[in-house]
Amino acid sequence: MDGGVRLSRWRADDARILDDLVVDNIDHLRPTMPWIANEPLSLADRAALLAEWEAAWEARHDFDYLVRHDGEPAGSVGLHVRQGVGVLELGYWVARKKNGLGVASAAARLLAGAALAIEGVHAVEIHHDAYNAASGRVAVNAGFTAISYYPRAPAAPDDSGTARRWVLLRG
Ligand SMILES: CC(C)(COP(=O)(O)OP(=O)(O)OC[C@H]1O[C@@H](n2cnc3c(N)ncnc32)[C@H](O)[C@@H]1OP(=O)(O)O)[C@@H](O)C(=O)NCCC(=O)NCCS
């Protein structure tokens, strides 16, 4: 728990919670989140997606968490195995009505700390489009250090084609 923020693993029976969060925030997420292009999903497809997330967790590939703020569903945060051995990539999104309250920063801090406590994990990275200044502030607030810019094909409407990479190393 950090500033009223609590994380819990997404479960297959959370389809209604995820559906409400995403559907209420389609316009908010569309500029930066590539997967929003497939929205809105049916409730059945949402449940199937959560089942995929459970399978990805069991396969030790993706670890996705529901973010709650003051007890209310507020967003999602996850760790992903896609940056090489011993490195986890952290991603996040927060509902518009919860923006500016420090929710993403607290969730990133909590999850990065938990990740670095896992044996064999030596770094957590954040990669976001360079245009997404708010995401960069989240990285700073969570203690990450910016290490590079690199070209990345635009995948969402506001993407610039340049990504920024941040790292937090095991202390
Ligand atoms: C980016 C996002 C995760 C921020 O969530 P949040 O809970 O509001 O974040 P926090 O309150 O912890 O911190 C937001 C920071 O961004 C800053 N910020 C907000 N809008 C900004 C903007 N347009 N330009 C620069 N900074 C901005 C805030 O001032 C704050 O920084 P500070 O603490 O130094 O003042 C949320 O807006 C979101 O989900 N956006 C859409 C999805 C997305 O972009 N996800 C990240 C993809 S990598």
mmCIF file of C-alpha atoms in Angstrom, residues 12-73:
data_model
loop_
_atom_site.group_PDB
_atom_site.id
_atom_site.type_symbol
_atom_site.label_atom_id
_atom_site.label_comp_id
_atom_site.label_asym_id
_atom_site.label_seq_id
_atom_site.Cartn_x
_atom_site.Cartn_y
_atom_site.Cartn_z
ATOM 1 C CA ALA A 12 -10.340 -14.238 -14.811
ATOM 2 C CA ASP A 13 -13.457 -13.303 -12.836
ATOM 3 C CA ASP A 14 -12.534 -9.578 -12.844
ATOM 4 C CA ALA A 15 -14.037 -9.094 -16.332
ATOM 5 C CA ARG A 16 -16.712 -6.624 -15.168
ATOM 6 C CA ILE A 17 -14.144 -4.476 -13.328
ATOM 7 C CA LEU A 18 -11.773 -4.378 -16.318
ATOM 8 C CA ASP A 19 -14.642 -3.747 -18.714
ATOM 9 C CA ASP A 20 -15.911 -0.747 -16.735
ATOM 10 C CA LEU A 21 -12.393 0.698 -16.441
ATOM 11 C CA VAL A 22 -11.534 0.365 -20.119
ATOM 12 C CA VAL A 23 -14.910 1.381 -21.566
ATOM 13 C CA ASP A 24 -15.017 4.514 -19.379
ATOM 14 C CA ASN A 25 -11.526 5.464 -20.610
ATOM 15 C CA ILE A 26 -11.403 4.609 -24.301
ATOM 16 C CA ASP A 27 -10.943 8.230 -25.377
ATOM 17 C CA HIS A 28 -8.373 8.813 -22.638
ATOM 18 C CA LEU A 29 -6.310 5.745 -23.584
ATOM 19 C CA ARG A 30 -6.643 5.897 -27.377
ATOM 20 C CA PRO A 31 -3.779 8.391 -28.017
ATOM 21 C CA THR A 32 -1.119 6.300 -26.267
ATOM 22 C CA MET A 33 -2.219 2.676 -25.840
ATOM 23 C CA PRO A 34 -1.955 0.581 -29.046
ATOM 24 C CA TRP A 35 -4.280 -2.184 -27.791
ATOM 25 C CA ILE A 36 -7.183 0.237 -27.475
ATOM 26 C CA ALA A 37 -7.657 -0.086 -31.250
ATOM 27 C CA ASN A 38 -9.420 -3.416 -30.519
ATOM 28 C CA GLU A 39 -11.907 -1.821 -28.104
ATOM 29 C CA PRO A 40 -14.639 -2.115 -27.063
ATOM 30 C CA LEU A 41 -14.423 -5.853 -26.418
ATOM 31 C CA SER A 42 -17.475 -7.900 -25.475
ATOM 32 C CA LEU A 43 -17.631 -9.039 -21.871
ATOM 33 C CA ALA A 44 -16.929 -12.607 -23.033
ATOM 34 C CA ASP A 45 -13.816 -11.462 -24.916
ATOM 35 C CA ARG A 46 -12.763 -9.457 -21.854
ATOM 36 C CA ALA A 47 -13.007 -12.618 -19.723
ATOM 37 C CA ALA A 48 -11.013 -14.534 -22.354
ATOM 38 C CA LEU A 49 -8.346 -11.818 -22.256
ATOM 39 C CA LEU A 50 -8.091 -12.107 -18.481
ATOM 40 C CA ALA A 51 -7.735 -15.873 -18.848
ATOM 41 C CA GLU A 52 -4.840 -15.204 -21.281
ATOM 42 C CA TRP A 53 -3.258 -12.913 -18.680
ATOM 43 C CA GLU A 54 -3.555 -15.691 -16.102
ATOM 44 C CA ALA A 55 -1.877 -18.118 -18.517
ATOM 45 C CA ALA A 56 0.891 -15.586 -19.267
ATOM 46 C CA TRP A 57 1.444 -15.242 -15.523
ATOM 47 C CA GLU A 58 1.730 -19.013 -15.089
ATOM 48 C CA ALA A 59 4.180 -19.058 -18.035
ATOM 49 C CA ARG A 60 6.210 -16.382 -16.187
ATOM 50 C CA HIS A 61 5.919 -14.002 -19.140
ATOM 51 C CA ASP A 62 3.560 -11.190 -18.089
ATOM 52 C CA PHE A 63 2.426 -10.149 -14.606
ATOM 53 C CA ASP A 64 -0.585 -7.828 -14.691
ATOM 54 C CA TYR A 65 -2.148 -6.148 -11.679
ATOM 55 C CA LEU A 66 -5.352 -4.260 -10.986
ATOM 56 C CA VAL A 67 -4.565 -0.909 -9.358
ATOM 57 C CA ARG A 68 -6.992 0.273 -6.702
ATOM 58 C CA HIS A 69 -6.937 3.774 -5.228
ATOM 59 C CA ASP A 70 -8.836 4.353 -1.980
ATOM 60 C CA GLY A 71 -10.498 1.000 -2.648
ATOM 61 C CA GLU A 72 -11.746 1.924 -6.137
ATOM 62 C CA PRO A 73 -10.537 0.329 -9.390
#
